[in-house]
mmCIF file of C-alpha atoms in Angstrom:
data_model
loop_
_atom_site.group_PDB
_atom_site.id
_atom_site.type_symbol
_atom_site.label_atom_id
_atom_site.label_comp_id
_atom_site.label_asym_id
_atom_site.label_seq_id
_atom_site.Cartn_x
_atom_site.Cartn_y
_atom_site.Cartn_z
ATOM 1 C CA UNK A 1 0.000 0.000 0.000
ATOM 2 C CA UNK A 2 2.746 2.450 -0.921
ATOM 3 C CA UNK A 3 4.942 1.663 2.079
ATOM 4 C CA UNK A 4 8.573 0.640 1.774
ATOM 5 C CA UNK A 5 9.307 -2.480 3.821
ATOM 6 C CA UNK A 6 12.829 -3.602 4.673
ATOM 7 C CA UNK A 7 13.444 -7.155 5.891
ATOM 8 C CA UNK A 8 16.850 -8.672 6.630
ATOM 9 C CA UNK A 9 17.184 -12.436 6.361
ATOM 10 C CA UNK A 10 19.792 -15.034 7.165
ATOM 11 C CA UNK A 11 22.405 -15.839 4.526
ATOM 12 C CA UNK A 12 21.257 -19.439 4.846
ATOM 13 C CA UNK A 13 17.762 -18.681 3.574
ATOM 14 C CA UNK A 14 17.399 -19.260 -0.175
ATOM 15 C CA UNK A 15 13.955 -17.794 -0.820
ATOM 16 C CA UNK A 16 11.983 -14.608 -0.224
ATOM 17 C CA UNK A 17 8.244 -14.570 0.401
ATOM 18 C CA UNK A 18 6.437 -11.305 -0.309
ATOM 19 C CA UNK A 19 3.026 -11.272 1.380
ATOM 20 C CA UNK A 20 0.420 -8.841 2.653
ATOM 21 C CA UNK A 21 -1.076 -7.414 -0.550
ATOM 22 C CA UNK A 22 -4.676 -6.233 -0.270
ATOM 23 C CA UNK A 23 -5.750 -7.003 -3.848
ATOM 24 C CA UNK A 24 -5.111 -9.298 -6.803
ATOM 25 C CA UNK A 25 -3.691 -6.695 -9.186
ATOM 26 C CA UNK A 26 -0.521 -7.801 -11.024
ATOM 27 C CA UNK A 27 2.697 -6.851 -9.183
ATOM 28 C CA UNK A 28 6.316 -6.374 -10.165
ATOM 29 C CA UNK A 29 9.013 -6.901 -7.544
ATOM 30 C CA UNK A 30 12.668 -6.090 -8.233
ATOM 31 C CA UNK A 31 15.102 -8.433 -6.512
ATOM 32 C CA UNK A 32 18.753 -7.640 -5.940
ATOM 33 C CA UNK A 33 21.475 -9.355 -3.961
ATOM 34 C CA UNK A 34 24.021 -7.539 -1.794
ATOM 35 C CA UNK A 35 27.459 -8.512 -0.628
ATOM 36 C CA UNK A 36 28.939 -7.723 2.806
ATOM 37 C CA UNK A 37 29.961 -4.283 1.527
ATOM 38 C CA UNK A 38 26.359 -3.661 0.462
ATOM 39 C CA UNK A 39 27.253 -3.557 -3.210
ATOM 40 C CA UNK A 40 24.198 -4.486 -5.243
ATOM 41 C CA UNK A 41 23.670 -6.713 -8.232
ATOM 42 C CA UNK A 42 21.525 -5.615 -11.129
ATOM 43 C CA UNK A 43 17.855 -6.032 -10.113
ATOM 44 C CA UNK A 44 15.821 -8.858 -11.590
ATOM 45 C CA UNK A 45 12.138 -8.082 -12.272
ATOM 46 C CA UNK A 46 9.659 -10.681 -11.011
ATOM 47 C CA UNK A 47 6.056 -10.391 -12.181
ATOM 48 C CA UNK A 48 3.238 -12.177 -10.357
ATOM 49 C CA UNK A 49 -0.402 -11.896 -9.380
ATOM 50 C CA UNK A 50 -1.198 -12.365 -5.662
ATOM 51 C CA UNK A 51 -3.950 -14.725 -4.651
ATOM 52 C CA UNK A 52 -7.153 -13.327 -3.139
ATOM 53 C CA UNK A 53 -6.387 -12.102 0.418
ATOM 54 C CA UNK A 54 -8.374 -13.423 3.363
ATOM 55 C CA UNK A 55 -10.064 -10.051 3.967
ATOM 56 C CA UNK A 56 -11.637 -10.375 0.501
ATOM 57 C CA UNK A 57 -12.409 -14.087 0.710
ATOM 58 C CA UNK A 58 -14.112 -13.908 4.107
ATOM 59 C CA UNK A 59 -17.703 -12.649 4.069
ATOM 60 C CA UNK A 60 -19.372 -11.019 7.071
ATOM 61 C CA UNK A 61 -23.058 -10.950 7.996
ATOM 62 C CA UNK A 62 -24.692 -9.127 10.914
ATOM 63 C CA UNK A 63 -27.657 -10.515 12.878
ATOM 64 C CA UNK A 64 -29.682 -9.230 15.773
ATOM 65 C CA UNK A 65 -29.502 -11.447 18.804
ATOM 66 C CA UNK A 66 -30.710 -11.617 22.354
ATOM 67 C CA UNK A 67 -28.688 -9.040 24.266
ATOM 68 C CA UNK A 68 -26.726 -7.798 21.281
ATOM 69 C CA UNK A 69 -25.388 -8.572 17.823
ATOM 70 C CA UNK A 70 -23.868 -11.617 16.162
ATOM 71 C CA UNK A 71 -21.234 -11.493 13.410
ATOM 72 C CA UNK A 72 -21.103 -14.479 11.077
ATOM 73 C CA UNK A 73 -17.786 -14.943 9.252
ATOM 74 C CA UNK A 74 -17.548 -17.460 6.414
ATOM 75 C CA UNK A 75 -14.934 -18.222 3.781
ATOM 76 C CA UNK A 76 -11.649 -17.580 5.622
ATOM 77 C CA UNK A 77 -10.242 -20.589 3.809
ATOM 78 C CA UNK A 78 -6.574 -19.684 4.444
ATOM 79 C CA UNK A 79 -7.459 -19.563 8.181
ATOM 80 C CA UNK A 80 -5.655 -16.241 8.372
ATOM 81 C CA UNK A 81 -5.469 -14.286 11.636
ATOM 82 C CA UNK A 82 -8.218 -11.676 11.336
ATOM 83 C CA UNK A 83 -9.284 -8.796 13.549
ATOM 84 C CA UNK A 84 -13.057 -8.249 13.578
ATOM 85 C CA UNK A 85 -14.082 -4.647 14.310
ATOM 86 C CA UNK A 86 -17.725 -4.057 15.277
ATOM 87 C CA UNK A 87 -19.169 -0.522 14.946
ATOM 88 C CA UNK A 88 -22.389 1.270 15.897
ATOM 89 C CA UNK A 89 -24.089 4.527 14.894
ATOM 90 C CA UNK A 90 -27.185 5.465 16.930
ATOM 91 C CA UNK A 91 -28.420 7.846 14.227
ATOM 92 C CA UNK A 92 -30.690 5.993 11.798
ATOM 93 C CA UNK A 93 -32.484 9.104 10.468
ATOM 94 C CA UNK A 94 -30.552 9.096 7.173
ATOM 95 C CA UNK A 95 -29.314 5.722 6.029
ATOM 96 C CA UNK A 96 -28.278 7.108 2.627
ATOM 97 C CA UNK A 97 -25.615 9.416 4.093
ATOM 98 C CA UNK A 98 -22.041 8.795 2.849
ATOM 99 C CA UNK A 99 -19.691 6.757 4.976
ATOM 100 C CA UNK A 100 -17.660 9.862 5.821
ATOM 101 C CA UNK A 101 -20.672 11.251 7.705
ATOM 102 C CA UNK A 102 -21.393 8.055 9.642
ATOM 103 C CA UNK A 103 -20.596 8.632 13.306
ATOM 104 C CA UNK A 104 -19.176 5.224 14.089
ATOM 105 C CA UNK A 105 -18.624 4.196 17.691
ATOM 106 C CA UNK A 106 -16.230 1.280 18.220
ATOM 107 C CA UNK A 107 -18.130 -1.424 20.090
ATOM 108 C CA UNK A 108 -15.550 -4.150 20.313
ATOM 109 C CA UNK A 109 -12.606 -5.843 18.642
ATOM 110 C CA UNK A 110 -12.615 -9.630 18.307
ATOM 111 C CA UNK A 111 -10.088 -12.033 16.834
ATOM 112 C CA UNK A 112 -10.354 -15.266 14.904
ATOM 113 C CA UNK A 113 -8.456 -17.583 12.585
ATOM 114 C CA UNK A 114 -11.423 -19.915 12.051
ATOM 115 C CA UNK A 115 -12.680 -20.652 8.534
ATOM 116 C CA UNK A 116 -16.285 -20.100 9.648
ATOM 117 C CA UNK A 117 -17.488 -18.844 13.014
ATOM 118 C CA UNK A 118 -20.252 -16.801 14.652
ATOM 119 C CA UNK A 119 -19.018 -14.236 17.176
ATOM 120 C CA UNK A 120 -21.537 -12.692 19.607
ATOM 121 C CA UNK A 121 -21.245 -9.232 21.186
ATOM 122 C CA UNK A 122 -23.611 -8.812 24.084
ATOM 123 C CA UNK A 123 -24.470 -6.009 26.481
ATOM 124 C CA UNK A 124 -25.904 -3.744 23.756
ATOM 125 C CA UNK A 125 -29.041 -1.722 24.530
ATOM 126 C CA UNK A 126 -32.225 -3.084 22.868
ATOM 127 C CA UNK A 127 -32.686 -0.058 20.585
ATOM 128 C CA UNK A 128 -32.545 0.336 16.823
ATOM 129 C CA UNK A 129 -29.153 1.392 15.489
ATOM 130 C CA UNK A 130 -26.909 1.131 12.443
ATOM 131 C CA UNK A 131 -24.244 -1.525 12.938
ATOM 132 C CA UNK A 132 -21.143 -2.127 10.876
ATOM 133 C CA UNK A 133 -18.334 -4.664 10.810
ATOM 134 C CA UNK A 134 -15.061 -4.897 8.917
ATOM 135 C CA UNK A 135 -12.063 -7.236 8.920
ATOM 136 C CA UNK A 136 -8.411 -6.272 9.299
ATOM 137 C CA UNK A 137 -5.431 -8.525 8.612
ATOM 138 C CA UNK A 138 -2.041 -8.458 10.301
ATOM 139 C CA UNK A 139 -0.611 -6.108 7.667
ATOM 140 C CA UNK A 140 -3.279 -3.467 8.310
ATOM 141 C CA UNK A 141 -5.346 -4.177 5.189
ATOM 142 C CA UNK A 142 -9.094 -3.774 5.761
ATOM 143 C CA UNK A 143 -12.196 -5.163 4.098
ATOM 144 C CA UNK A 144 -15.281 -3.209 3.080
ATOM 145 C CA UNK A 145 -17.687 -2.450 5.927
ATOM 146 C CA UNK A 146 -20.846 -4.565 6.129
ATOM 147 C CA UNK A 147 -23.766 -2.462 7.407
ATOM 148 C CA UNK A 148 -27.192 -3.365 8.810
ATOM 149 C CA UNK A 149 -29.940 -1.644 10.800
ATOM 150 C CA UNK A 150 -30.758 -3.958 13.701
ATOM 151 C CA UNK A 151 -32.497 -3.920 17.073
ATOM 152 C CA UNK A 152 -30.898 -6.195 19.695
ATOM 153 C CA UNK A 153 -33.409 -8.255 21.644
ATOM 154 C CA UNK A 154 -33.713 -7.747 25.380
ATOM 155 C CA UNK A 155 -31.826 -10.387 27.378
ATOM 156 C CA UNK A 156 -30.862 -10.980 31.002
ATOM 157 C CA UNK A 157 -28.837 -13.553 32.889
ATOM 158 C CA UNK A 158 -31.363 -15.651 34.785
ATOM 159 C CA UNK A 159 -31.192 -15.305 38.571
ATOM 160 C CA UNK A 160 -29.219 -18.303 39.790
ATOM 161 C CA UNK A 161 -30.459 -17.690 43.360
ATOM 162 C CA UNK A 162 -33.785 -19.148 42.165
ATOM 163 C CA UNK A 163 -32.271 -22.304 40.654
ATOM 164 C CA UNK A 164 -32.534 -25.692 42.268
ATOM 165 C CA UNK A 165 -32.129 -29.309 41.262
ATOM 166 C CA UNK A 166 -35.502 -30.552 40.102
ATOM 167 C CA UNK A 167 -36.702 -33.794 41.627
ATOM 168 C CA UNK A 168 -37.677 -35.618 38.437
ATOM 169 C CA UNK A 169 -37.852 -39.400 38.559
ATOM 170 C CA UNK A 170 -36.247 -40.115 35.174
ATOM 171 C CA UNK A 171 -33.034 -38.111 35.773
ATOM 172 C CA UNK A 172 -30.150 -40.599 35.500
ATOM 173 C CA UNK A 173 -27.091 -38.530 36.479
ATOM 174 C CA UNK A 174 -25.963 -38.494 40.098
ATOM 175 C CA UNK A 175 -22.793 -36.738 41.363
ATOM 176 C CA UNK A 176 -20.268 -38.981 43.106
ATOM 177 C CA UNK A 177 -20.645 -37.558 46.615
ATOM 178 C CA UNK A 178 -21.934 -34.657 48.709
ATOM 179 C CA UNK A 179 -18.719 -32.835 47.741
ATOM 180 C CA UNK A 180 -20.069 -32.403 44.207
ATOM 181 C CA UNK A 181 -23.724 -31.287 44.529
ATOM 182 C CA UNK A 182 -25.619 -30.006 41.505
ATOM 183 C CA UNK A 183 -25.777 -26.586 43.186
ATOM 184 C CA UNK A 184 -22.089 -26.205 42.244
ATOM 185 C CA UNK A 185 -23.325 -25.662 38.690
ATOM 186 C CA UNK A 186 -24.930 -22.332 39.571
ATOM 187 C CA UNK A 187 -22.864 -21.020 42.490
ATOM 188 C CA UNK A 188 -21.094 -18.493 40.249
ATOM 189 C CA UNK A 189 -17.660 -19.717 41.288
ATOM 190 C CA UNK A 190 -15.423 -20.536 38.349
ATOM 191 C CA UNK A 191 -12.251 -18.652 39.179
ATOM 192 C CA UNK A 192 -8.672 -19.488 38.162
ATOM 193 C CA UNK A 193 -9.133 -23.210 37.974
ATOM 194 C CA UNK A 194 -10.437 -23.451 41.551
ATOM 195 C CA UNK A 195 -14.078 -23.683 40.526
ATOM 196 C CA UNK A 196 -16.640 -25.755 42.324
ATOM 197 C CA UNK A 197 -17.913 -28.396 39.938
ATOM 198 C CA UNK A 198 -19.834 -31.616 39.637
ATOM 199 C CA UNK A 199 -17.915 -34.814 39.107
ATOM 200 C CA UNK A 200 -19.351 -38.255 38.523
ATOM 201 C CA UNK A 201 -16.425 -40.549 39.285
ATOM 202 C CA UNK A 202 -18.457 -43.661 38.441
ATOM 203 C CA UNK A 203 -18.541 -44.311 34.724
ATOM 204 C CA UNK A 204 -22.079 -44.572 33.420
ATOM 205 C CA UNK A 205 -23.735 -45.153 30.049
ATOM 206 C CA UNK A 206 -24.153 -42.151 27.776
ATOM 207 C CA UNK A 207 -26.319 -40.154 27.329
ATOM 208 C CA UNK A 208 -26.747 -38.895 30.907
ATOM 209 C CA UNK A 209 -28.952 -36.022 32.062
ATOM 210 C CA UNK A 210 -30.166 -33.919 34.953
ATOM 211 C CA UNK A 211 -32.898 -31.284 35.328
ATOM 212 C CA UNK A 212 -32.751 -27.722 36.673
ATOM 213 C CA UNK A 213 -35.744 -25.841 38.086
ATOM 214 C CA UNK A 214 -35.161 -22.233 36.942
ATOM 215 C CA UNK A 215 -37.595 -20.827 39.488
ATOM 216 C CA UNK A 216 -39.282 -18.694 36.798
ATOM 217 C CA UNK A 217 -40.787 -19.127 33.374
ATOM 218 C CA UNK A 218 -38.466 -17.862 30.652
ATOM 219 C CA UNK A 219 -37.538 -17.981 26.998
ATOM 220 C CA UNK A 220 -33.919 -19.133 26.816
ATOM 221 C CA UNK A 221 -31.709 -17.363 24.278
ATOM 222 C CA UNK A 222 -28.333 -18.941 24.955
ATOM 223 C CA UNK A 223 -26.650 -21.120 27.546
ATOM 224 C CA UNK A 224 -23.100 -20.571 28.726
ATOM 225 C CA UNK A 225 -21.060 -23.520 29.989
ATOM 226 C CA UNK A 226 -17.879 -23.313 32.030
ATOM 227 C CA UNK A 227 -15.709 -26.393 32.192
ATOM 228 C CA UNK A 228 -13.757 -27.728 35.130
ATOM 229 C CA UNK A 229 -10.875 -25.339 35.837
ATOM 230 C CA UNK A 230 -7.692 -24.334 34.137
ATOM 231 C CA UNK A 231 -5.618 -27.147 35.653
ATOM 232 C CA UNK A 232 -7.361 -29.777 33.523
ATOM 233 C CA UNK A 233 -6.495 -30.523 29.905
ATOM 234 C CA UNK A 234 -9.135 -28.910 27.645
ATOM 235 C CA UNK A 235 -11.013 -30.874 24.985
ATOM 236 C CA UNK A 236 -10.293 -34.159 26.783
ATOM 237 C CA UNK A 237 -11.394 -36.842 29.240
ATOM 238 C CA UNK A 238 -14.624 -36.324 31.232
ATOM 239 C CA UNK A 239 -15.451 -32.883 29.807
ATOM 240 C CA UNK A 240 -18.747 -33.041 27.865
ATOM 241 C CA UNK A 241 -18.351 -32.967 24.099
ATOM 242 C CA UNK A 242 -21.922 -33.138 22.776
ATOM 243 C CA UNK A 243 -24.952 -31.600 24.495
ATOM 244 C CA UNK A 244 -28.692 -31.360 24.133
ATOM 245 C CA UNK A 245 -30.902 -28.912 26.009
ATOM 246 C CA UNK A 246 -34.576 -29.648 26.620
ATOM 247 C CA UNK A 247 -37.341 -27.589 28.230
ATOM 248 C CA UNK A 248 -40.595 -28.332 30.021
ATOM 249 C CA UNK A 249 -43.196 -26.622 32.176
ATOM 250 C CA UNK A 250 -44.514 -29.708 33.939
ATOM 251 C CA UNK A 251 -42.315 -32.801 33.685
ATOM 252 C CA UNK A 252 -43.950 -35.993 34.926
ATOM 253 C CA UNK A 253 -40.823 -38.155 35.152
ATOM 254 C CA UNK A 254 -42.500 -40.922 33.163
ATOM 255 C CA UNK A 255 -40.570 -42.931 30.608
ATOM 256 C CA UNK A 256 -42.446 -42.943 27.298
ATOM 257 C CA UNK A 257 -41.507 -45.632 24.824
ATOM 258 C CA UNK A 258 -40.863 -44.264 21.348
ATOM 259 C CA UNK A 259 -39.941 -40.745 22.518
ATOM 260 C CA UNK A 260 -36.354 -39.567 22.162
ATOM 261 C CA UNK A 261 -34.454 -40.711 25.302
ATOM 262 C CA UNK A 262 -37.846 -41.915 26.566
ATOM 263 C CA UNK A 263 -38.701 -38.400 27.816
ATOM 264 C CA UNK A 264 -42.327 -37.697 28.733
ATOM 265 C CA UNK A 265 -44.486 -35.660 26.341
ATOM 266 C CA UNK A 266 -44.004 -32.356 28.196
ATOM 267 C CA UNK A 267 -40.409 -31.995 26.961
ATOM 268 C CA UNK A 268 -39.349 -30.040 23.855
ATOM 269 C CA UNK A 269 -35.847 -29.997 22.411
ATOM 270 C CA UNK A 270 -34.299 -26.519 22.593
ATOM 271 C CA UNK A 271 -31.062 -27.355 20.783
ATOM 272 C CA UNK A 272 -28.279 -29.864 20.130
ATOM 273 C CA UNK A 273 -24.626 -28.873 20.065
ATOM 274 C CA UNK A 274 -21.085 -30.092 19.630
ATOM 275 C CA UNK A 275 -18.523 -28.449 21.863
ATOM 276 C CA UNK A 276 -17.097 -25.764 19.577
ATOM 277 C CA UNK A 277 -13.393 -25.874 18.791
ATOM 278 C CA UNK A 278 -12.711 -22.770 16.642
ATOM 279 C CA UNK A 279 -9.867 -24.390 14.703
ATOM 280 C CA UNK A 280 -12.016 -27.461 14.041
ATOM 281 C CA UNK A 281 -11.636 -31.168 14.730
ATOM 282 C CA UNK A 282 -9.807 -33.691 12.570
ATOM 283 C CA UNK A 283 -11.730 -35.500 9.821
ATOM 284 C CA UNK A 284 -12.080 -38.587 12.056
ATOM 285 C CA UNK A 285 -13.476 -36.480 14.896
ATOM 286 C CA UNK A 286 -10.307 -36.525 16.998
ATOM 287 C CA UNK A 287 -9.274 -33.285 18.706
ATOM 288 C CA UNK A 288 -5.998 -32.647 16.876
ATOM 289 C CA UNK A 289 -3.930 -29.530 17.572
ATOM 290 C CA UNK A 290 -5.305 -27.091 20.169
ATOM 291 C CA UNK A 291 -4.695 -23.500 19.030
ATOM 292 C CA UNK A 292 -4.694 -20.253 20.986
ATOM 293 C CA UNK A 293 -8.183 -19.548 19.584
ATOM 294 C CA UNK A 294 -9.342 -22.880 21.014
ATOM 295 C CA UNK A 295 -7.854 -22.196 24.451
ATOM 296 C CA UNK A 296 -9.293 -18.696 24.633
ATOM 297 C CA UNK A 297 -12.775 -19.956 23.788
ATOM 298 C CA UNK A 298 -12.572 -22.837 26.274
ATOM 299 C CA UNK A 299 -11.296 -20.709 29.175
ATOM 300 C CA UNK A 300 -13.756 -17.826 28.727
ATOM 301 C CA UNK A 301 -17.020 -19.756 28.833
ATOM 302 C CA UNK A 302 -18.510 -21.674 25.926
ATOM 303 C CA UNK A 303 -21.748 -20.262 24.504
ATOM 304 C CA UNK A 304 -24.506 -22.345 22.972
ATOM 305 C CA UNK A 305 -26.832 -20.107 20.945
ATOM 306 C CA UNK A 306 -30.374 -21.426 20.576
ATOM 307 C CA UNK A 307 -31.808 -21.217 17.068
ATOM 308 C CA UNK A 308 -35.533 -21.579 16.371
ATOM 309 C CA UNK A 309 -34.891 -22.169 12.664
ATOM 310 C CA UNK A 310 -33.069 -25.407 13.461
ATOM 311 C CA UNK A 311 -35.236 -26.260 16.479
ATOM 312 C CA UNK A 312 -38.757 -24.752 16.265
ATOM 313 C CA UNK A 313 -39.276 -24.966 20.040
ATOM 314 C CA UNK A 314 -35.976 -23.229 20.904
ATOM 315 C CA UNK A 315 -37.678 -20.120 22.313
ATOM 316 C CA UNK A 316 -40.664 -21.831 23.940
ATOM 317 C CA UNK A 317 -41.649 -20.680 27.408
ATOM 318 C CA UNK A 318 -40.163 -23.129 29.953
ATOM 319 C CA UNK A 319 -39.677 -23.523 33.703
ATOM 320 C CA UNK A 320 -37.469 -26.645 33.722
ATOM 321 C CA UNK A 321 -34.191 -26.987 31.821
ATOM 322 C CA UNK A 322 -32.808 -30.462 31.161
ATOM 323 C CA UNK A 323 -29.106 -30.774 30.324
ATOM 324 C CA UNK A 324 -28.311 -33.920 28.349
ATOM 325 C CA UNK A 325 -24.671 -35.040 28.028
ATOM 326 C CA UNK A 326 -24.715 -37.096 24.835
ATOM 327 C CA UNK A 327 -21.063 -38.014 25.312
ATOM 328 C CA UNK A 328 -17.795 -36.754 26.761
ATOM 329 C CA UNK A 329 -14.461 -36.454 24.974
ATOM 330 C CA UNK A 330 -13.550 -39.815 26.496
ATOM 331 C CA UNK A 331 -16.721 -41.668 25.458
ATOM 332 C CA UNK A 332 -16.715 -39.995 22.013
ATOM 333 C CA UNK A 333 -13.266 -41.440 21.382
ATOM 334 C CA UNK A 334 -13.717 -44.872 22.960
ATOM 335 C CA UNK A 335 -17.503 -45.364 22.467
ATOM 336 C CA UNK A 336 -18.047 -46.507 26.029
ATOM 337 C CA UNK A 337 -19.214 -45.356 29.438
ATOM 338 C CA UNK A 338 -17.757 -42.208 30.923
ATOM 339 C CA UNK A 339 -17.282 -40.069 33.987
ATOM 340 C CA UNK A 340 -18.640 -36.499 33.736
ATOM 341 C CA UNK A 341 -17.220 -33.220 35.049
ATOM 342 C CA UNK A 342 -18.649 -29.719 34.629
ATOM 343 C CA UNK A 343 -18.344 -26.384 36.435
ATOM 344 C CA UNK A 344 -21.143 -23.910 35.569
ATOM 345 C CA UNK A 345 -24.406 -23.754 33.591
ATOM 346 C CA UNK A 346 -25.632 -20.175 33.000
ATOM 347 C CA UNK A 347 -28.891 -19.672 31.043
ATOM 348 C CA UNK A 348 -29.745 -16.270 29.500
ATOM 349 C CA UNK A 349 -33.014 -15.073 28.030
ATOM 350 C CA UNK A 350 -36.276 -13.230 28.703
ATOM 351 C CA UNK A 351 -37.992 -13.741 32.035
ATOM 352 C CA UNK A 352 -41.767 -13.889 31.582
#
């Protein structure tokens, strides 16, 4: 972009890579060699056309969400390190005004190297506004700004003081001892790897489930999960890998033949999820390399966004939330029984 860049390399390196162009226009680079006295050879012209940069390949889409905005990024096929900049302008009186007159407020900066990912930004007032998002690569090149007029939906963190373990006859998950009560899942303590948690030290068949009484009727927008603390290897062992969330207003505890998991007819499925790993799993489902993106996501609470397009009952009014552990990382790999460990379950949504 008109800047002169100087890079010194080892005498043992026999190639030069020129990267960081923001377009695919043909380029000419002049290459010279220098001796120790900095005497130069005649330059050799090298003509080439750069491939499409990640900021052009990746497409961004903005969506309204409960409590804020979601940014969907697709097409970052090189898995380049990208900075995602989210903007807001409260003035929606003239949407035809030129970009130079848009009074952008920086909302947040997020980072990703995933090929496809949805990044939420919460804590935004539920009022109509113009939102924008653009991508920036590590050389300072920026994409065009995607714009959309959206109104975030009102959302609150449900009051965990009202939660209790529901006494439902068909629950099949029991913590190992009084040291690991279900109340640990909503005590709000998940600090520095010292979190209270539940731990079932007896291996049991998967899937396993338990039921929470939320204490209120609510529409659930997303559920945040915190895993057992920082001292335990992420994406491994007894950590849950695949989840389902179900809702009911009046569970009977009956087992109904022919229903999924044998649940009684009061239950509706709110969503089904794999534990997200931003860099992706291997083709055989194994974990593979754990990147910094993966660690950051794991350590900062994993969000499961409910979607009523995939699951029509996702936003139904419910009082009881059932958490189903389809399998853990251990049982996913070995197809057997498993222990289960988990630190926090935090539902968000609209209290009715």
